[in-house]
Amino acid sequence: MMSSRTPRPTPGYLEDDAPPPASVRLQLNALQSLCRQTVAVRLAMVVIGTPFALANTPDGVPRYAVLASAVLGVMTSYALLRDWERVGPRLLAHPTLMALDLLFVATLLVTASPASPLAYATVCTPLLSGLLYGWRGAGVFTGLQLVVVLSTFRAWEHRPGAGVSTLLVAGFCVAAGIIGVTLRNLLFRFGAAGEALSEADARLAAAEAVESERARLAREMHDSVAKTLHGLALAADALAASADHCDPGTLKRQANLVAGAARRAAAESRDLLSDLRRRTDLTTTRPDLTVELNCAIAEFTARTTTEVELSAPQSPIPLPYATAHHVLAIVSEALENTHRHAHATRVRVELTTADDEALDLRVQDDGVGPPPATAPEDLAKTGHFGLLGMSERATSLGGRLCLGRSPLGGAEIHLHVPLCATPQEEAAHA
């Protein structure tokens, strides 16, 4: 059974006008610029064509009429060119004002004849109407101008070459109207395409920002609260196992460990919330990385009793807050891995700088060695969230993270960071 719905015709070259995009200000400014250029072209054509028209005009009244018409054309075109910011919007809002331009065209043709070089200045009227009003407006005003041109030809048909010149002027008028509308539609279509591209870029940037923030939250939670909660769970298991022996001293010690881990988890949660609400201030004092490393290593040694050796320059190493935060988080995670996974008894942290252009940090241990080589995209699948977080932090600093064999016999984490790079998260805050 055939459908009764009539197929929609495919739009051709003379399709309806392209609708202006929502953000039309830029397109209107470009349209106004094209219109001003059209008026400037007509002014140049009148100035250039006037001497040739006067040379081919008899003395007396005809010559004075051509001169007066040329002067009127120059004055009118100059006024439009100078005050187009005020005249253009009125022409755009009131198409009937283009009738004044048609009156000027009629005056120019009647006095100079269709065979005069000044007649070609009239081509600018359909071009203007096409730029301003689209197909319908261009069709109306081009048709009216063709009527003016043919009527003028009846008055000058006795002049040699008037017929050929009239056909040329009429053809140029039709072509100018089509060109004007085509330029207008192309301008609006490019504007609509640019607007759609901008919206797509904005949505993509928003999605990337959300994904980046989710990854950052995952790193922060893994490097702080998640590790503490893991320790809290182990302490709670030890407390439950000690309850069977009913040893008050052991129970008290295990209970203190659970309470301390809980307080630490609460403090880390508050620090994480404070960091989420903090705006990076680029004018604040930059933390000294060496001092911060000493504090982090001292806290780790007191908690795990693992021997850690720090080798760092004696001079201060001030870094932006975001850079120092990421470097310290990488060191803390690497130290935690030496204790929890590598079962190391000795750890060495080496910090060096190369002419204030790059920072190299190595965390070496004497533990069981590095895990099997895994691609960065597979770290989450294999459960190596700590290594994934360290790799993402290094990438956000514009650096790189390498995992290899340590001279001490265990694993080595090598971080290389160019100091001239701005961290992505800090740049986003700025």
Short mmCIF file of C-alpha atoms in Angstrom, two decimals:
data_model
loop_
_atom_site.label_atom_id
_atom_site.label_comp_id
_atom_site.label_asym_id
_atom_site.label_seq_id
_atom_site.Cartn_x
_atom_site.Cartn_y
_atom_site.Cartn_z
CA MET A 1 0.00 0.00 0.00
CA MET A 2 1.49 3.30 -1.06
CA SER A 3 1.75 6.11 1.46
CA SER A 4 -0.45 9.14 0.88
CA ARG A 5 2.21 11.46 2.25
CA THR A 6 3.80 13.63 -0.44
CA PRO A 7 7.59 13.44 -0.40
CA ARG A 8 9.27 16.65 0.66
CA PRO A 9 11.11 18.29 -2.24
CA THR A 10 14.84 18.63 -1.96
CA PRO A 11 15.87 22.29 -1.58
CA GLY A 12 17.74 23.63 -4.55
CA TYR A 13 20.07 26.55 -5.09
CA LEU A 14 17.31 29.16 -4.72
CA GLU A 15 16.18 27.74 -1.39
CA ASP A 16 14.69 29.87 1.37
CA ASP A 17 16.90 32.25 3.27
CA ALA A 18 19.12 30.76 5.96
CA PRO A 19 17.82 31.69 9.42
CA PRO A 20 20.14 33.89 11.44
CA PRO A 21 21.89 32.08 14.30
CA ALA A 22 20.95 32.78 17.90
CA SER A 23 24.15 34.74 18.58
CA VAL A 24 23.56 37.01 15.60
CA ARG A 25 25.60 40.03 16.74
CA LEU A 26 28.84 38.94 15.06
CA GLN A 27 27.01 37.98 11.86
CA LEU A 28 25.16 41.32 11.75
CA ASN A 29 28.43 43.18 12.21
CA ALA A 30 29.94 41.27 9.29
CA LEU A 31 26.79 41.94 7.23
CA GLN A 32 26.99 45.65 8.00
CA SER A 33 30.64 45.60 6.93
CA LEU A 34 29.73 44.03 3.57
CA CYS A 35 27.05 46.67 3.05
CA ARG A 36 29.51 49.46 3.79
CA GLN A 37 31.93 47.94 1.28
CA THR A 38 29.14 47.92 -1.30
CA VAL A 39 28.46 51.62 -0.70
CA ALA A 40 32.20 52.31 -0.96
CA VAL A 41 32.31 50.50 -4.32
CA ARG A 42 29.41 52.59 -5.61
CA LEU A 43 31.14 55.78 -4.46
CA ALA A 44 34.29 54.73 -6.34
CA MET A 45 32.29 53.84 -9.48
CA VAL A 46 30.54 57.24 -9.48
CA VAL A 47 33.83 59.11 -9.02
CA ILE A 48 35.59 57.10 -11.74
CA GLY A 49 32.66 57.14 -14.20
CA THR A 50 31.80 60.84 -13.97
CA PRO A 51 34.63 62.14 -16.23
CA PHE A 52 33.80 59.56 -18.93
CA ALA A 53 30.11 60.42 -18.72
CA LEU A 54 30.78 64.16 -19.04
CA ALA A 55 33.08 63.58 -22.03
CA ASN A 56 30.28 61.78 -23.90
CA THR A 57 27.54 64.27 -23.00
CA PRO A 58 26.68 67.32 -25.15
CA ASP A 59 27.26 70.79 -23.74
CA GLY A 60 24.47 72.67 -22.10
CA VAL A 61 21.67 71.32 -19.94
CA PRO A 62 22.48 67.58 -20.45
CA ARG A 63 26.03 68.07 -19.17
CA TYR A 64 24.85 70.06 -16.13
CA ALA A 65 22.25 67.38 -15.40
CA VAL A 66 24.88 64.61 -15.49
CA LEU A 67 27.21 66.68 -13.29
CA ALA A 68 24.45 67.36 -10.77
CA SER A 69 23.49 63.68 -10.73
CA ALA A 70 27.12 62.66 -10.17
CA VAL A 71 27.55 65.18 -7.34
CA LEU A 72 24.34 63.89 -5.76
CA GLY A 73 25.64 60.33 -6.07
CA VAL A 74 28.97 61.18 -4.47
CA MET A 75 27.34 63.07 -1.58
CA THR A 76 24.75 60.36 -0.97
CA SER A 77 27.25 57.51 -1.07
CA TYR A 78 29.68 59.36 1.21
CA ALA A 79 26.93 60.12 3.71
CA LEU A 80 25.86 56.46 3.76
CA LEU A 81 29.46 55.33 4.15
CA ARG A 82 30.15 57.73 7.00
CA ASP A 83 26.91 57.18 8.95
CA TRP A 84 26.16 53.56 8.06
CA GLU A 85 26.06 52.61 11.76
CA ARG A 86 22.90 54.72 12.05
CA VAL A 87 21.47 54.31 8.55
CA GLY A 88 22.10 50.56 8.21
CA PRO A 89 19.88 49.38 11.10
CA ARG A 90 17.04 51.60 9.84
CA LEU A 91 17.32 50.13 6.35
CA LEU A 92 17.35 46.66 7.89
CA ALA A 93 14.25 47.38 9.95
CA HIS A 94 12.35 49.37 7.29
CA PRO A 95 12.82 47.91 3.78
CA THR A 96 10.65 50.65 2.24
CA LEU A 97 13.53 53.08 2.75
CA MET A 98 15.31 51.32 -0.11
CA ALA A 99 12.85 53.14 -2.39
CA LEU A 100 15.02 56.24 -1.89
CA ASP A 101 17.93 54.31 -3.35
CA LEU A 102 15.77 53.34 -6.32
CA LEU A 103 14.93 57.04 -6.78
CA PHE A 104 18.63 57.84 -6.90
CA VAL A 105 19.11 55.06 -9.49
CA ALA A 106 16.34 56.48 -11.64
CA THR A 107 17.85 59.97 -11.46
CA LEU A 108 21.27 58.66 -12.44
CA LEU A 109 19.93 56.65 -15.38
CA VAL A 110 17.64 59.38 -16.71
CA THR A 111 20.38 62.01 -16.71
CA ALA A 112 23.33 59.88 -17.80
CA SER A 113 21.58 57.24 -19.97
CA PRO A 114 21.96 53.43 -19.67
CA ALA A 115 24.99 53.58 -21.98
CA SER A 116 26.91 55.86 -19.60
CA PRO A 117 29.62 54.42 -17.27
CA LEU A 118 27.60 55.88 -14.38
CA ALA A 119 24.80 53.41 -15.11
CA TYR A 120 26.87 50.57 -13.67
CA ALA A 121 26.84 52.24 -10.27
CA THR A 122 23.17 51.26 -10.06
CA VAL A 123 24.18 47.60 -9.73
CA CYS A 124 24.89 48.22 -6.04
CA THR A 125 21.18 48.62 -5.20
CA PRO A 126 20.17 44.94 -5.80
CA LEU A 127 23.41 43.86 -4.12
CA LEU A 128 22.44 45.86 -1.02
CA SER A 129 18.90 44.50 -1.05
CA GLY A 130 20.21 40.95 -1.29
CA LEU A 131 22.57 41.45 1.63
CA LEU A 132 19.92 43.05 3.81
CA TYR A 133 16.65 41.27 2.99
CA GLY A 134 17.35 37.87 1.42
CA TRP A 135 15.68 36.28 -1.60
CA ARG A 136 12.28 37.91 -1.26
CA GLY A 137 13.61 41.42 -0.69
CA ALA A 138 16.22 41.05 -3.42
CA GLY A 139 13.57 39.78 -5.84
CA VAL A 140 11.27 42.73 -5.15
CA PHE A 141 13.90 45.46 -5.41
CA THR A 142 15.71 43.87 -8.34
CA GLY A 143 12.40 43.64 -10.19
CA LEU A 144 11.62 47.29 -9.45
CA GLN A 145 15.07 48.31 -10.62
CA LEU A 146 14.63 46.36 -13.86
CA VAL A 147 11.42 48.32 -14.42
CA VAL A 148 13.37 51.56 -13.88
CA VAL A 149 16.12 50.43 -16.27
CA LEU A 150 13.65 49.43 -19.02
CA SER A 151 11.68 52.66 -18.58
CA THR A 152 14.87 54.67 -18.92
CA PHE A 153 15.76 52.72 -22.04
CA ARG A 154 12.54 53.90 -23.67
CA ALA A 155 13.73 57.46 -23.16
CA TRP A 156 17.23 56.76 -24.56
CA GLU A 157 16.52 54.12 -27.20
CA HIS A 158 17.51 56.53 -29.95
CA ARG A 159 21.09 56.65 -28.65
CA PRO A 160 23.51 54.19 -30.29
CA GLY A 161 24.34 51.23 -28.05
CA ALA A 162 21.54 51.95 -25.59
CA GLY A 163 19.91 48.55 -26.12
CA VAL A 164 23.07 46.51 -25.49
CA SER A 165 23.99 48.66 -22.47
CA THR A 166 20.51 48.24 -21.02
CA LEU A 167 20.74 44.45 -21.32
CA LEU A 168 24.16 44.48 -19.65
CA VAL A 169 22.99 46.67 -16.78
CA ALA A 170 19.89 44.51 -16.30
CA GLY A 171 21.97 41.32 -16.29
CA PHE A 172 24.42 42.78 -13.79
CA CYS A 173 21.54 43.81 -11.54
CA VAL A 174 20.11 40.28 -11.48
CA ALA A 175 23.55 38.79 -10.84
CA ALA A 176 24.27 41.31 -8.08
CA GLY A 177 21.00 40.45 -6.31
CA ILE A 178 21.83 36.72 -6.39
CA ILE A 179 25.37 37.36 -5.15
CA GLY A 180 24.08 39.52 -2.28
CA VAL A 181 21.63 36.87 -1.09
CA THR A 182 24.23 34.10 -1.45
CA LEU A 183 26.73 36.03 0.66
CA ARG A 184 24.07 36.69 3.28
CA ASN A 185 23.04 33.04 3.53
CA LEU A 186 26.64 31.84 3.60
CA LEU A 187 27.38 34.29 6.40
CA PHE A 188 24.45 33.08 8.49
CA ARG A 189 25.19 29.40 7.80
CA PHE A 190 28.81 29.85 8.84
CA GLY A 191 27.57 31.63 11.95
CA ALA A 192 25.18 28.79 12.80
CA ALA A 193 27.94 26.22 12.21
CA GLY A 194 30.33 28.20 14.38
CA GLU A 195 27.74 28.46 17.14
CA ALA A 196 27.09 24.70 17.03
CA LEU A 197 30.84 24.04 17.15
CA SER A 198 31.23 26.37 20.14
CA GLU A 199 28.41 24.60 21.97
CA ALA A 200 29.96 21.21 21.22
CA ASP A 201 33.35 22.44 22.47
CA ALA A 202 31.71 23.79 25.63
CA ARG A 203 29.94 20.48 26.30
CA LEU A 204 33.17 18.57 25.66
CA ALA A 205 35.11 20.87 27.98
CA ALA A 206 32.48 20.45 30.68
CA ALA A 207 32.58 16.67 30.32
CA GLU A 208 36.38 16.68 30.50
CA ALA A 209 36.28 18.94 33.57
CA VAL A 210 33.83 16.58 35.30
CA GLU A 211 35.95 13.55 34.42
CA SER A 212 39.11 15.31 35.61
CA GLU A 213 37.46 16.25 38.90
CA ARG A 214 36.20 12.71 39.43
CA ALA A 215 39.71 11.36 38.85
CA ARG A 216 41.13 13.95 41.25
CA LEU A 217 38.64 13.02 43.96
CA ALA A 218 39.43 9.35 43.46
CA ARG A 219 43.16 10.07 43.85
CA GLU A 220 42.67 12.20 46.96
CA MET A 221 40.39 9.65 48.62
CA HIS A 222 42.72 6.77 47.79
CA ASP A 223 45.80 8.61 49.06
CA SER A 224 44.19 9.76 52.33
CA VAL A 225 40.89 8.44 53.65
CA ALA A 226 40.95 5.06 51.92
CA LYS A 227 44.37 4.14 53.30
CA THR A 228 43.43 5.26 56.82
CA LEU A 229 40.17 3.34 56.71
CA HIS A 230 42.11 0.27 55.60
CA GLY A 231 44.36 0.66 58.63
CA LEU A 232 41.32 1.20 60.81
CA ALA A 233 39.82 -2.05 59.57
CA LEU A 234 43.05 -3.92 60.34
CA ALA A 235 43.16 -2.42 63.82
CA ALA A 236 39.54 -3.37 64.40
CA ASP A 237 40.25 -6.94 63.30
CA ALA A 238 43.18 -7.09 65.72
CA LEU A 239 40.93 -5.74 68.47
CA ALA A 240 38.34 -8.42 67.77
CA ALA A 241 41.03 -11.11 67.84
CA SER A 242 42.42 -9.79 71.15
CA ALA A 243 38.98 -9.89 72.74
CA ASP A 244 39.17 -13.70 72.88
CA HIS A 245 42.24 -13.52 75.17
CA CYS A 246 40.64 -10.99 77.53
CA ASP A 247 43.98 -9.25 78.10
CA PRO A 248 43.08 -5.74 79.33
CA GLY A 249 46.43 -4.24 78.27
CA THR A 250 46.20 -5.63 74.77
CA LEU A 251 42.55 -4.59 74.46
CA LYS A 252 43.39 -1.06 75.59
CA ARG A 253 46.29 -0.79 73.14
CA GLN A 254 44.19 -2.07 70.23
CA ALA A 255 41.33 0.22 71.17
CA ASN A 256 43.68 3.19 71.19
CA LEU A 257 44.87 2.21 67.70
CA VAL A 258 41.28 2.07 66.45
CA ALA A 259 40.46 5.41 68.03
CA GLY A 260 43.60 7.02 66.61
CA ALA A 261 42.88 5.68 63.13
CA ALA A 262 39.31 6.95 63.35
CA ARG A 263 40.47 10.41 64.40
CA ARG A 264 43.01 10.44 61.59
CA ALA A 265 40.37 9.45 59.05
CA ALA A 266 38.13 12.26 60.32
CA ALA A 267 41.00 14.76 60.07
CA GLU A 268 41.85 13.64 56.54
CA SER A 269 38.18 13.94 55.56
CA ARG A 270 38.12 17.51 56.88
CA ASP A 271 41.34 18.30 55.01
CA LEU A 272 39.85 16.87 51.80
CA LEU A 273 36.68 18.92 52.20
CA SER A 274 38.71 22.05 52.92
CA ASP A 275 40.80 21.45 49.80
CA LEU A 276 37.64 21.04 47.70
CA ARG A 277 36.39 24.44 48.86
CA ARG A 278 39.79 26.11 48.58
CA ARG A 279 40.54 28.44 45.68
CA THR A 280 44.16 28.30 44.59
CA ASP A 281 45.72 31.67 45.37
CA LEU A 282 48.74 32.25 43.15
CA THR A 283 49.92 35.10 45.38
CA THR A 284 50.35 33.03 48.54
CA THR A 285 53.78 31.99 49.82
CA ARG A 286 55.03 28.91 48.00
CA PRO A 287 55.78 25.93 50.26
CA ASP A 288 59.36 24.66 50.50
CA LEU A 289 59.38 21.11 49.11
CA THR A 290 62.37 20.03 51.21
CA VAL A 291 60.67 21.05 54.47
CA GLU A 292 57.42 19.36 53.46
CA LEU A 293 59.28 16.16 52.54
CA ASN A 294 61.01 16.09 55.92
CA CYS A 295 57.64 16.41 57.67
CA ALA A 296 56.05 13.66 55.56
CA ILE A 297 59.00 11.30 56.09
CA ALA A 298 59.04 11.97 59.84
CA GLU A 299 55.34 11.15 60.11
CA PHE A 300 55.78 7.97 58.05
CA THR A 301 58.79 6.82 60.12
CA ALA A 302 56.97 7.41 63.41
CA ARG A 303 53.98 5.41 62.22
CA THR A 304 55.77 2.48 60.58
CA THR A 305 59.27 2.46 62.15
CA THR A 306 60.68 2.03 58.62
CA GLU A 307 64.11 3.59 58.08
CA VAL A 308 63.90 6.38 55.48
CA GLU A 309 66.94 8.31 54.19
CA LEU A 310 66.37 11.70 52.51
CA SER A 311 68.87 13.24 50.09
CA ALA A 312 67.87 16.75 49.03
CA PRO A 313 69.53 20.09 48.19
CA GLN A 314 70.32 22.38 51.10
CA SER A 315 68.78 25.41 49.42
CA PRO A 316 64.97 25.87 49.59
CA ILE A 317 62.86 24.57 46.73
CA PRO A 318 59.70 26.76 46.66
CA LEU A 319 56.96 25.35 44.45
CA PRO A 320 53.39 26.38 43.63
CA TYR A 321 50.83 24.87 45.96
CA ALA A 322 49.37 22.48 43.39
CA THR A 323 52.81 21.24 42.29
CA ALA A 324 54.00 20.68 45.85
CA HIS A 325 50.71 18.97 46.74
CA HIS A 326 51.02 16.48 43.87
CA VAL A 327 54.71 15.75 44.52
CA LEU A 328 54.07 15.14 48.23
CA ALA A 329 51.09 12.92 47.43
CA ILE A 330 53.25 10.83 45.07
CA VAL A 331 55.97 10.48 47.73
CA SER A 332 53.41 9.55 50.41
CA GLU A 333 51.85 6.90 48.19
CA ALA A 334 55.26 5.52 47.24
CA LEU A 335 56.29 5.32 50.90
CA GLU A 336 53.01 3.64 51.80
CA ASN A 337 53.58 1.05 49.07
CA THR A 338 57.05 0.25 50.45
CA HIS A 339 55.44 -0.52 53.80
CA ARG A 340 52.23 -2.29 52.78
CA HIS A 341 53.24 -4.15 49.62
CA ALA A 342 57.04 -4.26 49.35
CA HIS A 343 57.63 -5.03 53.06
CA ALA A 344 60.78 -2.93 52.86
CA THR A 345 63.06 -2.24 55.82
CA ARG A 346 65.02 0.55 54.18
CA VAL A 347 63.85 3.38 51.92
CA ARG A 348 65.86 6.12 50.25
CA VAL A 349 64.31 9.36 48.85
CA GLU A 350 66.50 11.38 46.47
CA LEU A 351 65.51 14.86 45.32
CA THR A 352 67.53 16.77 42.71
CA THR A 353 66.94 19.87 40.55
CA ALA A 354 68.49 20.70 37.19
CA ASP A 355 69.18 24.45 36.91
CA ASP A 356 65.72 25.27 38.28
CA GLU A 357 64.21 23.85 35.08
CA ALA A 358 63.27 20.32 36.16
CA LEU A 359 62.81 18.31 39.33
CA ASP A 360 63.76 14.65 39.69
CA LEU A 361 62.58 12.59 42.65
CA ARG A 362 63.38 8.92 43.28
CA VAL A 363 61.90 6.67 45.98
CA GLN A 364 63.95 3.45 46.30
CA ASP A 365 63.44 0.49 48.66
CA ASP A 366 64.90 -2.94 49.42
CA GLY A 367 61.57 -4.77 49.26
CA VAL A 368 60.15 -7.47 47.05
CA GLY A 369 60.57 -5.45 43.85
CA PRO A 370 58.23 -3.78 41.37
CA PRO A 371 54.97 -5.39 40.25
CA PRO A 372 54.66 -6.85 36.74
CA ALA A 373 54.71 -4.27 33.97
CA THR A 374 51.21 -2.97 33.36
CA ALA A 375 49.97 -0.42 30.82
CA PRO A 376 48.58 2.81 32.37
CA GLU A 377 45.10 2.16 30.96
CA ASP A 378 45.05 -1.29 32.66
CA LEU A 379 46.07 -0.12 36.13
CA ALA A 380 42.46 0.42 37.28
CA LYS A 381 41.41 -3.03 35.96
CA THR A 382 44.19 -4.75 37.89
CA GLY A 383 43.48 -2.84 41.10
CA HIS A 384 46.67 -0.73 41.10
CA PHE A 385 44.79 2.46 41.98
CA GLY A 386 47.81 3.87 43.80
CA LEU A 387 50.07 3.60 40.74
CA LEU A 388 47.25 4.98 38.58
CA GLY A 389 46.85 7.98 40.88
CA MET A 390 50.59 8.67 40.88
CA SER A 391 50.71 8.45 37.09
CA GLU A 392 47.76 10.85 36.74
CA ARG A 393 49.36 13.31 39.15
CA ALA A 394 52.61 13.24 37.17
CA THR A 395 50.69 13.84 33.94
CA SER A 396 48.82 16.79 35.46
CA LEU A 397 52.23 18.32 36.30
CA GLY A 398 53.41 17.89 32.73
CA GLY A 399 55.93 15.28 33.85
CA ARG A 400 56.34 11.53 33.75
CA LEU A 401 56.47 8.68 36.27
CA CYS A 402 58.64 5.58 35.77
CA LEU A 403 58.63 2.33 37.77
CA GLY A 404 61.76 0.19 37.78
CA ARG A 405 64.28 -1.79 39.78
CA SER A 406 66.01 -0.03 42.68
CA PRO A 407 69.79 -0.20 43.39
CA LEU A 408 68.74 -1.32 46.88
CA GLY A 409 67.19 -4.44 45.40
CA GLY A 410 63.54 -3.49 45.47
CA ALA A 411 61.39 -1.07 43.47
CA GLU A 412 62.14 2.50 42.37
CA ILE A 413 59.64 5.26 41.63
CA HIS A 414 61.17 7.99 39.45
CA LEU A 415 59.28 11.27 39.01
CA HIS A 416 60.47 13.90 36.51
CA VAL A 417 58.66 17.26 36.56
CA PRO A 418 59.52 20.34 34.44
CA LEU A 419 59.31 23.31 36.79
CA CYS A 420 58.19 25.68 34.02
CA ALA A 421 54.91 23.78 33.52
CA THR A 422 51.70 24.94 35.22
CA PRO A 423 49.61 22.17 36.79
CA GLN A 424 46.30 21.64 35.01
CA GLU A 425 44.22 21.93 38.18
CA GLU A 426 45.93 25.18 39.18
CA ALA A 427 45.37 26.56 35.69
CA ALA A 428 41.69 25.62 35.92
CA HIS A 429 41.34 27.53 39.22
CA ALA A 430 43.12 30.53 37.69
#
